[in-house]
PDB file of C-alpha atoms in Angstrom:
ATOM      1  CA  MET T   1     127.029  83.888 155.970  1.00 90.00           C
ATOM      2  CA  GLU T   2     129.125  80.985 154.424  1.00 94.00           C
ATOM      3  CA  TRP T   3     128.537  76.981 153.673  1.00 95.00           C
ATOM      4  CA  ILE T   4     129.251  74.546 156.195  1.00 96.00           C
ATOM      5  CA  ALA T   5     129.898  71.182 155.460  1.00 96.00           C
ATOM      6  CA  ASP T   6     130.473  69.719 159.235  1.00 95.00           C
ATOM      7  CA  THR T   7     126.829  68.501 159.640  1.00 95.00           C
ATOM      8  CA  SER T   8     127.015  67.503 163.225  1.00 96.00           C
ATOM      9  CA  ILE T   9     125.957  71.027 164.049  1.00 96.00           C
ATOM     10  CA  GLY T  10     122.338  70.410 163.228  1.00 96.00           C
ATOM     11  CA  ALA T  11     122.407  66.928 164.459  1.00 95.00           C
ATOM     12  CA  TRP T  12     120.953  67.974 167.178  1.00 97.00           C
ATOM     13  CA  LEU T  13     117.918  68.519 165.436  1.00 97.00           C
ATOM     14  CA  ARG T  14     117.545  65.065 164.858  1.00 95.00           C
ATOM     15  CA  GLU T  15     118.064  63.689 168.139  1.00 95.00           C
ATOM     16  CA  ARG T  16     114.327  65.785 168.729  1.00 97.00           C
ATOM     17  CA  LEU T  17     112.153  64.312 165.706  1.00 96.00           C
ATOM     18  CA  ASP T  18     109.595  61.542 164.732  1.00 94.00           C
ATOM     19  CA  ASP T  19     110.869  59.587 162.622  1.00 90.00           C
ATOM     20  CA  ALA T  20     106.882  59.114 161.569  1.00 87.00           C
ATOM     21  CA  HIS T  21     104.730  62.350 160.922  1.00 88.00           C
ATOM     22  CA  SER T  22     101.398  61.706 162.089  1.00 90.00           C
ATOM     23  CA  THR T  23     103.039  65.628 164.309  1.00 95.00           C
ATOM     24  CA  MET T  24     104.262  68.121 163.677  1.00 96.00           C
ATOM     25  CA  HIS T  25     107.699  66.657 165.296  1.00 97.00           C
ATOM     26  CA  GLY T  26     108.190  65.408 162.692  1.00 95.00           C
ATOM     27  CA  VAL T  27     110.252  68.698 161.668  1.00 96.00           C
ATOM     28  CA  VAL T  28     109.841  70.138 164.656  1.00 97.00           C
ATOM     29  CA  PRO T  29     111.948  69.842 167.921  1.00 97.00           C
ATOM     30  CA  HIS T  30     110.711  68.079 170.999  1.00 97.00           C
ATOM     31  CA  GLY T  31     111.759  69.596 173.931  1.00 96.00           C
ATOM     32  CA  PHE T  32     110.974  73.485 173.357  1.00 98.00           C
ATOM     33  CA  PRO T  33     109.266  75.335 177.031  1.00 98.00           C
ATOM     34  CA  ALA T  34     105.749  76.683 174.337  1.00 98.00           C
ATOM     35  CA  TYR T  35     105.233  76.521 170.852  1.00 98.00           C
ATOM     36  CA  ALA T  36     103.141  79.070 168.152  1.00 98.00           C
ATOM     37  CA  ARG T  37     101.861  79.052 164.929  1.00 98.00           C
ATOM     38  CA  VAL T  38     102.063  82.052 162.936  1.00 98.00           C
ATOM     39  CA  PHE T  39     100.102  81.227 159.864  1.00 98.00           C
ATOM     40  CA  HIS T  40     100.693  82.317 156.077  1.00 97.00           C
ATOM     41  CA  PRO T  41      98.447  84.960 154.795  1.00 97.00           C
ATOM     42  CA  ALA T  42      96.383  84.160 151.855  1.00 97.00           C
ATOM     43  CA  ILE T  43      95.646  85.875 148.887  1.00 97.00           C
ATOM     44  CA  VAL T  44      91.831  86.881 148.329  1.00 97.00           C
ATOM     45  CA  ARG T  45      90.705  88.388 144.610  1.00 97.00           C
ATOM     46  CA  SER T  46      87.775  90.165 144.295  1.00 97.00           C
ATOM     47  CA  LEU T  47      85.755  92.249 141.760  1.00 95.00           C
ATOM     48  CA  GLN T  48      83.953  95.939 142.239  1.00 93.00           C
ATOM     49  CA  ASP T  49      80.397  94.725 140.229  1.00 91.00           C
ATOM     50  CA  ARG T  50      80.332  90.791 140.608  1.00 93.00           C
ATOM     51  CA  PRO T  51      81.462  88.057 142.367  1.00 95.00           C
ATOM     52  CA  VAL T  52      84.619  86.365 140.844  1.00 96.00           C
ATOM     53  CA  PRO T  53      83.970  83.465 137.985  1.00 95.00           C
ATOM     54  CA  SER T  54      84.139  80.303 139.057  1.00 92.00           C
ATOM     55  CA  PRO T  55      86.871  77.823 136.127  1.00 91.00           C
ATOM     56  CA  VAL T  56      83.519  76.945 134.754  1.00 91.00           C
ATOM     57  CA  GLU T  57      81.971  80.595 134.188  1.00 94.00           C
ATOM     58  CA  TRP T  58      85.439  82.344 132.669  1.00 94.00           C
ATOM     59  CA  GLU T  59      85.869  79.053 130.219  1.00 93.00           C
ATOM     60  CA  GLY T  60      81.987  79.457 129.052  1.00 94.00           C
ATOM     61  CA  LEU T  61      82.869  83.951 129.000  1.00 94.00           C
ATOM     62  CA  PRO T  62      83.918  86.191 125.977  1.00 94.00           C
ATOM     63  CA  ASP T  63      87.797  86.832 125.326  1.00 95.00           C
ATOM     64  CA  ALA T  64      86.136  90.679 125.298  1.00 94.00           C
ATOM     65  CA  GLU T  65      85.129  89.944 128.861  1.00 94.00           C
ATOM     66  CA  ARG T  66      87.305  87.755 130.006  1.00 94.00           C
ATOM     67  CA  GLN T  67      89.544  90.812 129.477  1.00 95.00           C
ATOM     68  CA  ARG T  68      88.244  92.951 130.875  1.00 94.00           C
ATOM     69  CA  LEU T  69      87.932  91.317 134.328  1.00 94.00           C
ATOM     70  CA  LEU T  70      91.425  90.837 134.233  1.00 95.00           C
ATOM     71  CA  GLU T  71      92.352  94.380 134.512  1.00 95.00           C
ATOM     72  CA  GLN T  72      89.658  94.841 136.668  1.00 95.00           C
ATOM     73  CA  PHE T  73      90.560  92.068 139.149  1.00 96.00           C
ATOM     74  CA  VAL T  74      92.014  93.117 142.723  1.00 96.00           C
ATOM     75  CA  ASP T  75      94.523  90.692 144.898  1.00 96.00           C
ATOM     76  CA  GLU T  76      95.028  91.741 148.440  1.00 96.00           C
ATOM     77  CA  PRO T  77      96.793  89.891 151.336  1.00 96.00           C
ATOM     78  CA  ALA T  78      94.206  87.466 153.615  1.00 97.00           C
ATOM     79  CA  THR T  79      95.348  86.827 157.285  1.00 98.00           C
ATOM     80  CA  TRP T  80      92.881  83.314 158.269  1.00 98.00           C
ATOM     81  CA  ALA T  81      91.220  84.709 160.746  1.00 98.00           C
ATOM     82  CA  GLU T  82      88.724  86.761 157.032  1.00 98.00           C
ATOM     83  CA  THR T  83      89.304  84.003 155.609  1.00 98.00           C
ATOM     84  CA  ALA T  84      87.111  81.910 158.405  1.00 98.00           C
ATOM     85  CA  ALA T  85      84.907  84.784 159.138  1.00 98.00           C
ATOM     86  CA  ALA T  86      83.984  84.857 154.766  1.00 98.00           C
ATOM     87  CA  PHE T  87      83.447  80.814 155.336  1.00 98.00           C
ATOM     88  CA  GLY T  88      81.410  81.168 157.614  1.00 97.00           C
ATOM     89  CA  THR T  89      83.787  78.659 159.630  1.00 98.00           C
ATOM     90  CA  THR T  90      86.044  79.112 162.956  1.00 97.00           C
ATOM     91  CA  LEU T  91      89.829  80.513 163.204  1.00 97.00           C
ATOM     92  CA  HIS T  92      91.593  77.560 165.363  1.00 97.00           C
ATOM     93  CA  PRO T  93      95.188  77.283 166.973  1.00 97.00           C
ATOM     94  CA  PHE T  94      94.730  73.564 164.866  1.00 97.00           C
ATOM     95  CA  ALA T  95      92.968  75.053 162.143  1.00 97.00           C
ATOM     96  CA  GLN T  96      93.036  73.591 158.831  1.00 97.00           C
ATOM     97  CA  TRP T  97      92.855  75.581 155.168  1.00 97.00           C
ATOM     98  CA  ARG T  98      90.782  73.078 153.545  1.00 96.00           C
ATOM     99  CA  ARG T  99      87.728  72.699 156.025  1.00 96.00           C
ATOM    100  CA  ILE T 100      88.203  76.799 157.009  1.00 97.00           C
ATOM    101  CA  VAL T 101      87.277  76.755 153.012  1.00 97.00           C
ATOM    102  CA  ARG T 102      84.643  74.121 152.833  1.00 96.00           C
ATOM    103  CA  THR T 103      86.379  71.992 150.270  1.00 95.00           C
ATOM    104  CA  PRO T 104      84.189  68.919 149.316  1.00 92.00           C
ATOM    105  CA  ASP T 105      85.978  65.765 148.743  1.00 88.00           C
ATOM    106  CA  GLY T 106      87.443  65.583 145.563  1.00 88.00           C
ATOM    107  CA  GLY T 107      87.353  70.012 145.617  1.00 90.00           C
ATOM    108  CA  ASP T 108      90.025  72.375 145.051  1.00 92.00           C
ATOM    109  CA  TRP T 109      91.174  73.151 148.138  1.00 93.00           C
ATOM    110  CA  ARG T 110      93.546  75.760 146.791  1.00 94.00           C
ATOM    111  CA  ALA T 111      91.621  78.749 145.367  1.00 95.00           C
ATOM    112  CA  ARG T 112      88.004  78.721 146.576  1.00 96.00           C
ATOM    113  CA  ILE T 113      84.707  81.174 146.034  1.00 96.00           C
ATOM    114  CA  SER T 114      83.171  82.213 148.582  1.00 97.00           C
ATOM    115  CA  PRO T 115      79.723  83.443 149.273  1.00 97.00           C
ATOM    116  CA  ASP T 116      79.926  86.770 148.938  1.00 96.00           C
ATOM    117  CA  GLY T 117      81.511  86.032 145.007  1.00 96.00           C
ATOM    118  CA  ARG T 118      85.131  86.554 145.798  1.00 97.00           C
ATOM    119  CA  GLU T 119      88.231  84.314 146.527  1.00 97.00           C
ATOM    120  CA  PHE T 120      90.285  82.956 148.212  1.00 97.00           C
ATOM    121  CA  SER T 121      93.925  81.284 147.103  1.00 97.00           C
ATOM    122  CA  ALA T 122      95.307  79.205 149.640  1.00 97.00           C
ATOM    123  CA  PRO T 123      99.062  80.217 151.372  1.00 97.00           C
ATOM    124  CA  ILE T 124     101.908  80.227 149.540  1.00 95.00           C
ATOM    125  CA  GLU T 125     103.128  76.088 151.522  1.00 95.00           C
ATOM    126  CA  GLY T 126     107.513  75.955 153.221  1.00 94.00           C
ATOM    127  CA  GLU T 127     108.178  79.604 152.831  1.00 93.00           C
ATOM    128  CA  LEU T 128     108.399  82.959 154.143  1.00 95.00           C
ATOM    129  CA  GLY T 129     107.776  86.933 152.609  1.00 94.00           C
ATOM    130  CA  ALA T 130     111.009  89.075 152.782  1.00 95.00           C
ATOM    131  CA  GLU T 131     109.033  91.227 155.049  1.00 96.00           C
ATOM    132  CA  MET T 132     107.038  88.819 157.382  1.00 97.00           C
ATOM    133  CA  LEU T 133     110.798  86.918 158.023  1.00 97.00           C
ATOM    134  CA  ALA T 134     111.710  89.804 160.177  1.00 97.00           C
ATOM    135  CA  ALA T 135     109.224  90.027 161.445  1.00 98.00           C
ATOM    136  CA  ILE T 136     109.777  87.365 163.323  1.00 98.00           C
ATOM    137  CA  ALA T 137     113.174  87.308 162.954  1.00 98.00           C
ATOM    138  CA  GLY T 138     112.567  90.558 165.074  1.00 97.00           C
ATOM    139  CA  HIS T 139     111.176  88.682 168.444  1.00 98.00           C
ATOM    140  CA  LEU T 140     113.891  85.875 167.802  1.00 98.00           C
ATOM    141  CA  VAL T 141     116.846  88.401 167.960  1.00 98.00           C
ATOM    142  CA  ALA T 142     115.663  89.584 171.466  1.00 97.00           C
ATOM    143  CA  HIS T 143     115.075  86.002 172.883  1.00 98.00           C
ATOM    144  CA  THR T 144     118.996  83.810 172.963  1.00 98.00           C
ATOM    145  CA  SER T 145     123.213  84.939 173.609  1.00 98.00           C
ATOM    146  CA  THR T 146     124.382  84.554 170.725  1.00 98.00           C
ATOM    147  CA  PRO T 147     121.891  86.993 168.252  1.00 98.00           C
ATOM    148  CA  ASP T 148     125.301  87.204 165.963  1.00 97.00           C
ATOM    149  CA  ALA T 149     125.726  83.604 165.395  1.00 98.00           C
ATOM    150  CA  GLY T 150     123.395  80.164 164.053  1.00 98.00           C
ATOM    151  CA  PHE T 151     122.996  78.598 161.424  1.00 98.00           C
ATOM    152  CA  ALA T 152     119.904  78.128 158.221  1.00 97.00           C
ATOM    153  CA  ALA T 153     119.001  75.467 156.897  1.00 97.00           C
ATOM    154  CA  LEU T 154     118.119  75.353 153.451  1.00 96.00           C
ATOM    155  CA  TRP T 155     115.783  72.300 152.041  1.00 95.00           C
ATOM    156  CA  GLU T 156     118.122  71.277 148.133  1.00 94.00           C
ATOM    157  CA  GLY T 157     114.707  70.344 146.962  1.00 90.00           C
ATOM    158  CA  TYR T 158     114.065  73.803 145.192  1.00 88.00           C
ATOM    159  CA  GLY T 159     114.785  73.836 141.230  1.00 83.00           C
ATOM    160  CA  GLY T 160     117.228  75.483 140.638  1.00 86.00           C
ATOM    161  CA  LEU T 161     118.707  75.561 143.447  1.00 89.00           C
ATOM    162  CA  LEU T 162     121.866  72.515 142.996  1.00 88.00           C
ATOM    163  CA  GLY T 163     124.048  72.068 139.982  1.00 85.00           C
ATOM    164  CA  PHE T 164     123.885  68.258 138.354  1.00 75.00           C
ATOM    165  CA  PHE T 165     125.138  66.311 135.596  1.00 75.00           C
ATOM    166  CA  GLY T 166     121.824  66.147 133.322  1.00 76.00           C
ATOM    167  CA  GLU T 167     121.431  67.062 129.977  1.00 66.00           C
ATOM    168  CA  THR T 168     120.010  70.584 130.853  1.00 60.00           C
ATOM    169  CA  PRO T 169     120.722  73.138 132.958  1.00 57.00           C
ATOM    170  CA  SER T 170     119.609  73.145 136.378  1.00 54.00           C
ATOM    171  CA  GLN T 171     117.623  76.615 135.455  1.00 53.00           C
ATOM    172  CA  THR T 172     115.879  76.805 132.095  1.00 47.00           C
ATOM    173  CA  PHE T 173     114.282  79.045 130.036  1.00 41.00           C
ATOM    174  CA  LEU T 174     112.691  77.647 126.543  1.00 41.00           C
ATOM    175  CA  PRO T 175     111.796  80.451 123.934  1.00 42.00           C
ATOM    176  CA  PHE T 176     108.493  80.740 122.503  1.00 42.00           C
ATOM    177  CA  THR T 177     107.561  82.888 118.817  1.00 44.00           C
ATOM    178  CA  ASP T 178     104.758  82.859 117.232  1.00 48.00           C
ATOM    179  CA  ASP T 179     106.449  81.089 113.604  1.00 53.00           C
ATOM    180  CA  PRO T 180     104.590  77.444 113.956  1.00 53.00           C
ATOM    181  CA  ASN T 181     107.030  76.065 112.184  1.00 53.00           C
ATOM    182  CA  HIS T 182     110.147  77.363 113.970  1.00 53.00           C
ATOM    183  CA  GLN T 183     108.224  76.543 117.479  1.00 50.00           C
ATOM    184  CA  ALA T 184     107.558  72.683 116.688  1.00 53.00           C
ATOM    185  CA  MET T 185     110.903  72.770 116.042  1.00 50.00           C
ATOM    186  CA  LEU T 186     111.542  73.914 119.225  1.00 49.00           C
ATOM    187  CA  ASN T 187     109.149  71.746 121.162  1.00 53.00           C
ATOM    188  CA  ARG T 188     111.035  68.641 119.209  1.00 49.00           C
ATOM    189  CA  SER T 189     114.592  69.954 120.132  1.00 48.00           C
ATOM    190  CA  THR T 190     113.707  70.422 123.709  1.00 48.00           C
ATOM    191  CA  ARG T 191     111.592  67.333 124.298  1.00 51.00           C
ATOM    192  CA  ASP T 192     113.276  64.755 122.435  1.00 49.00           C
ATOM    193  CA  PRO T 193     116.010  63.382 124.358  1.00 50.00           C
ATOM    194  CA  PHE T 194     117.135  60.908 121.900  1.00 48.00           C
ATOM    195  CA  ASN T 195     118.185  63.929 118.706  1.00 54.00           C
ATOM    196  CA  ASN T 196     121.355  63.578 120.002  1.00 56.00           C
ATOM    197  CA  VAL T 197     122.145  59.522 120.948  1.00 53.00           C
ATOM    198  CA  PHE T 198     125.282  60.811 121.729  1.00 58.00           C
ATOM    199  CA  ARG T 199     125.115  63.306 123.398  1.00 66.00           C
ATOM    200  CA  LYS T 200     126.545  62.312 127.789  1.00 76.00           C
ATOM    201  CA  PRO T 201     125.233  64.036 130.690  1.00 81.00           C
ATOM    202  CA  THR T 202     127.654  67.248 131.496  1.00 84.00           C
ATOM    203  CA  TRP T 203     128.108  69.316 135.087  1.00 69.00           C
ATOM    204  CA  GLN T 204     124.256  72.188 134.830  1.00 83.00           C
ATOM    205  CA  ASP T 205     125.042  74.554 137.299  1.00 83.00           C
ATOM    206  CA  GLY T 206     122.562  75.781 139.949  1.00 86.00           C
ATOM    207  CA  ILE T 207     122.774  78.793 142.026  1.00 89.00           C
ATOM    208  CA  LEU T 208     125.326  77.295 143.676  1.00 90.00           C
ATOM    209  CA  SER T 209     128.404  76.452 142.780  1.00 88.00           C
ATOM    210  CA  ARG T 210     129.302  72.842 142.632  1.00 91.00           C
ATOM    211  CA  GLU T 211     131.440  72.351 145.811  1.00 91.00           C
ATOM    212  CA  VAL T 212     128.536  73.165 148.126  1.00 90.00           C
ATOM    213  CA  SER T 213     125.666  70.872 145.019  1.00 90.00           C
ATOM    214  CA  GLU T 214     128.106  68.179 145.879  1.00 90.00           C
ATOM    215  CA  GLY T 215     129.028  68.786 148.903  1.00 93.00           C
ATOM    216  CA  PRO T 216     127.689  66.732 152.199  1.00 95.00           C
ATOM    217  CA  ARG T 217     123.638  67.282 153.591  1.00 95.00           C
ATOM    218  CA  LEU T 218     121.507  67.935 157.136  1.00 96.00           C
ATOM    219  CA  SER T 219     120.003  64.907 156.734  1.00 95.00           C
ATOM    220  CA  LEU T 220     116.547  65.300 158.541  1.00 95.00           C
ATOM    221  CA  PRO T 221     114.352  62.675 158.016  1.00 92.00           C
ATOM    222  CA  ASP T 222     112.276  62.550 154.941  1.00 92.00           C
ATOM    223  CA  ARG T 223     114.354  65.721 153.787  1.00 93.00           C
ATOM    224  CA  ASP T 224     118.096  66.712 153.080  1.00 95.00           C
ATOM    225  CA  HIS T 225     119.062  70.370 153.736  1.00 96.00           C
ATOM    226  CA  VAL T 226     121.791  72.888 152.393  1.00 96.00           C
ATOM    227  CA  LEU T 227     123.360  74.423 156.278  1.00 97.00           C
ATOM    228  CA  PHE T 228     124.651  77.741 156.106  1.00 97.00           C
ATOM    229  CA  SER T 229     126.671  79.900 159.048  1.00 96.00           C
ATOM    230  CA  ALA T 230     123.910  82.550 159.609  1.00 96.00           C
ATOM    231  CA  PRO T 231     123.907  85.095 162.214  1.00 97.00           C
ATOM    232  CA  PRO T 232     120.337  86.197 163.404  1.00 98.00           C
ATOM    233  CA  ARG T 233     120.343  89.096 163.363  1.00 97.00           C
ATOM    234  CA  LEU T 234     120.652  89.859 159.892  1.00 97.00           C
ATOM    235  CA  PHE T 235     116.810  88.655 159.215  1.00 97.00           C
ATOM    236  CA  ALA T 236     115.655  91.021 161.103  1.00 97.00           C
ATOM    237  CA  ASP T 237     115.934  93.489 158.207  1.00 96.00           C
ATOM    238  CA  SER T 238     113.569  93.040 155.006  1.00 94.00           C
ATOM    239  CA  GLY T 239     116.943  93.690 153.484  1.00 94.00           C
ATOM    240  CA  TRP T 240     118.087  89.455 154.081  1.00 95.00           C
ATOM    241  CA  VAL T 241     117.287  88.792 150.446  1.00 94.00           C
ATOM    242  CA  ARG T 242     121.025  90.474 149.290  1.00 93.00           C
ATOM    243  CA  GLU T 243     122.939  88.751 151.508  1.00 93.00           C
ATOM    244  CA  VAL T 244     121.818  85.153 151.256  1.00 94.00           C
ATOM    245  CA  PRO T 245     124.104  82.961 148.665  1.00 93.00           C
ATOM    246  CA  TRP T 246     121.704  81.097 148.208  1.00 91.00           C
ATOM    247  CA  ARG T 247     119.523  84.488 145.841  1.00 88.00           C
ATOM    248  CA  ASP T 248     119.916  84.646 142.584  1.00 80.00           C
ATOM    249  CA  PRO T 249     120.035  87.491 141.501  1.00 72.00           C
ATOM    250  CA  SER T 250     118.361  85.937 136.997  1.00 68.00           C
ATOM    251  CA  THR T 251     115.043  85.767 139.134  1.00 54.00           C
ATOM    252  CA  GLY T 252     112.511  87.438 140.168  1.00 45.00           C
ATOM    253  CA  SER T 253     108.986  88.065 140.309  1.00 42.00           C
ATOM    254  CA  GLY T 254     107.713  85.415 138.025  1.00 44.00           C
ATOM    255  CA  THR T 255     110.388  84.413 134.826  1.00 46.00           C
ATOM    256  CA  ALA T 256     111.811  87.781 135.100  1.00 51.00           C
ATOM    257  CA  GLY T 257     114.184  88.692 136.860  1.00 59.00           C
ATOM    258  CA  GLU T 258     116.117  92.112 138.942  1.00 64.00           C
ATOM    259  CA  GLY T 259     118.227  92.770 135.366  1.00 60.00           C
ATOM    260  CA  ASP T 260     114.261  92.713 134.762  1.00 64.00           C
ATOM    261  CA  GLY T 261     112.979  96.076 137.382  1.00 67.00           C
ATOM    262  CA  PHE T 262     111.608  93.909 139.405  1.00 74.00           C
ATOM    263  CA  PRO T 263     113.385  93.651 143.431  1.00 79.00           C
ATOM    264  CA  PRO T 264     115.170  91.198 145.015  1.00 79.00           C
ATOM    265  CA  SER T 265     114.233  87.814 146.240  1.00 82.00           C
ATOM    266  CA  ALA T 266     115.496  85.380 148.098  1.00 90.00           C
ATOM    267  CA  LEU T 267     114.167  81.706 149.868  1.00 92.00           C
ATOM    268  CA  SER T 268     112.887  81.867 153.578  1.00 96.00           C
ATOM    269  CA  PRO T 269     115.253  79.399 155.481  1.00 96.00           C
ATOM    270  CA  SER T 270     113.736  75.985 156.080  1.00 97.00           C
ATOM    271  CA  ILE T 271     115.131  76.224 158.966  1.00 98.00           C
ATOM    272  CA  LEU T 272     117.192  78.334 161.128  1.00 98.00           C
ATOM    273  CA  TRP T 273     118.520  78.194 165.510  1.00 98.00           C
ATOM    274  CA  PRO T 274     120.669  80.327 166.844  1.00 98.00           C
ATOM    275  CA  GLU T 275     123.991  79.116 168.320  1.00 98.00           C
ATOM    276  CA  ASP T 276     122.321  78.598 171.740  1.00 97.00           C
ATOM    277  CA  ARG T 277     119.636  76.687 170.907  1.00 98.00           C
ATOM    278  CA  ALA T 278     117.475  78.953 172.900  1.00 98.00           C
ATOM    279  CA  TRP T 279     114.788  79.227 170.680  1.00 98.00           C
ATOM    280  CA  VAL T 280     114.378  77.318 166.549  1.00 98.00           C
ATOM    281  CA  MET T 281     111.941  78.706 163.250  1.00 98.00           C
ATOM    282  CA  VAL T 282     110.918  75.694 160.971  1.00 98.00           C
ATOM    283  CA  SER T 283     109.115  76.923 158.294  1.00 97.00           C
ATOM    284  CA  GLU T 284     108.268  73.106 156.217  1.00 95.00           C
ATOM    285  CA  ILE T 285     107.676  72.474 152.643  1.00 94.00           C
ATOM    286  CA  ASP T 286     104.941  71.092 153.058  1.00 94.00           C
ATOM    287  CA  PHE T 287     103.075  73.134 156.458  1.00 95.00           C
ATOM    288  CA  ASP T 288     101.553  76.431 155.308  1.00 96.00           C
ATOM    289  CA  SER T 289     102.281  77.624 158.535  1.00 97.00           C
ATOM    290  CA  THR T 290     105.968  78.520 160.800  1.00 98.00           C
ATOM    291  CA  ILE T 291     106.369  77.006 163.526  1.00 98.00           C
ATOM    292  CA  VAL T 292     108.364  78.200 165.934  1.00 98.00           C
ATOM    293  CA  ALA T 293     109.385  76.188 169.278  1.00 98.00           C
ATOM    294  CA  GLY T 294     111.295  78.376 172.077  1.00 98.00           C
ATOM    295  CA  PRO T 295     110.317  80.120 175.737  1.00 98.00           C
ATOM    296  CA  ASP T 296     107.609  80.806 176.728  1.00 98.00           C
ATOM    297  CA  ALA T 297     108.043  84.703 176.645  1.00 98.00           C
ATOM    298  CA  LEU T 298     108.945  84.866 173.750  1.00 98.00           C
ATOM    299  CA  ILE T 299     106.192  82.511 172.295  1.00 98.00           C
ATOM    300  CA  ARG T 300     103.636  85.198 173.728  1.00 98.00           C
ATOM    301  CA  GLU T 301     105.055  87.694 172.210  1.00 98.00           C
ATOM    302  CA  ILE T 302     105.043  86.272 168.511  1.00 98.00           C
ATOM    303  CA  CYS T 303     101.864  86.076 168.700  1.00 98.00           C
ATOM    304  CA  ALA T 304     100.824  89.199 170.189  1.00 97.00           C
ATOM    305  CA  TYR T 305     102.399  91.060 167.604  1.00 97.00           C
ATOM    306  CA  ASP T 306      99.278  92.930 165.458  1.00 95.00           C
ATOM    307  CA  ARG T 307     101.500  91.981 162.388  1.00 96.00           C
ATOM    308  CA  LEU T 308     101.715  88.413 163.072  1.00 98.00           C
ATOM    309  CA  GLU T 309      98.674  85.746 162.694  1.00 98.00           C
ATOM    310  CA  ALA T 310      99.328  84.030 164.899  1.00 98.00           C
ATOM    311  CA  ALA T 311      98.673  80.805 167.913  1.00 98.00           C
ATOM    312  CA  GLN T 312     100.568  79.170 170.810  1.00 98.00           C
ATOM    313  CA  ILE T 313      99.875  75.190 170.109  1.00 98.00           C
ATOM    314  CA  PRO T 314     101.186  72.648 172.865  1.00 97.00           C
ATOM    315  CA  GLU T 315     103.479  70.121 172.320  1.00 97.00           C
ATOM    316  CA  GLY T 316     102.699  67.181 169.660  1.00 96.00           C
ATOM    317  CA  THR T 317     100.174  69.341 166.979  1.00 96.00           C
ATOM    318  CA  ASP T 318      99.295  66.775 164.694  1.00 95.00           C
ATOM    319  CA  LEU T 319      98.800  69.178 161.813  1.00 94.00           C
ATOM    320  CA  THR T 320      98.680  67.322 159.145  1.00 91.00           C
ATOM    321  CA  TRP T 321      95.505  68.086 156.764  1.00 87.00           C
ATOM    322  CA  ASP T 322      92.620  66.374 158.309  1.00 89.00           C
ATOM    323  CA  ALA T 323      94.085  67.744 162.319  1.00 92.00           C
ATOM    324  CA  ASP T 324      91.130  70.090 162.068  1.00 95.00           C
ATOM    325  CA  ARG T 325      87.585  68.554 163.910  1.00 94.00           C
ATOM    326  CA  VAL T 326      86.175  72.056 164.428  1.00 96.00           C
ATOM    327  CA  ASN T 327      84.745  72.230 160.940  1.00 95.00           C
ATOM    328  CA  ARG T 328      84.235  69.331 159.429  1.00 87.00           C
TER     329      ARG T 328
END
């Protein structure tokens, strides 16, 4: 995989996108025979002996009880179908998470407690796990004449991805201490830009090189991307995280990195397509689903695959947060 400075390779995408975001076609190209919506998994938290406490209840618990519960929490992946069943709502191709979990006006849809006492946390937006992307890509490569030639675009806005001129690093790890005086000094030095009035911006490295960081972008409506050559076949194996040029070995789960024993991790592509443009996969940063556009046979396979939760949707689908009319 190599960085591509000639972003005209992706110009065809721009020609098929709408300027407005009233439907999915602000980010998903028009003009394909069929479309599939692949739902990102949620997380469900449970306790064996009691309901999960609400945020208000949690604040009122003694420290010892909090610690006991923290040790007993069980977190597991949850499908949208399982979530809908828990809340007594209906899963359908146009379902929206905040409606599925019965979020009241002004309520926090990111974590909701179901009537049976479990807490459902919203799916991650804009990203696919390594295994899930591999499951999708396994079908994608069977429906292109160029499985070993294609392109991946990564949204430029991910923290730490690109270098820049500034006064603090693109990737920063702040120290903490139990000494209140020392901590006060650290707080002042990290938050006060006027400690040194003669400070000049310097180049702060990101994951990608300075050449890439300062290079051309694939500009699409409201989104700019860094473009790479990328054989689609690579992503059919979950080991793709080791091969992409935007992998950062210094980070892994949480704030620790591979050197701390965490497995390799990397952002999934925001857009992926083969050289023959037989299909395109879009993981828009504000979507809790990934959209695959392509031939009918591909879409049928993805929707029927038992390792994915997916539904066929028509061209022109509205996936905005208030589009779910069934669960209102």
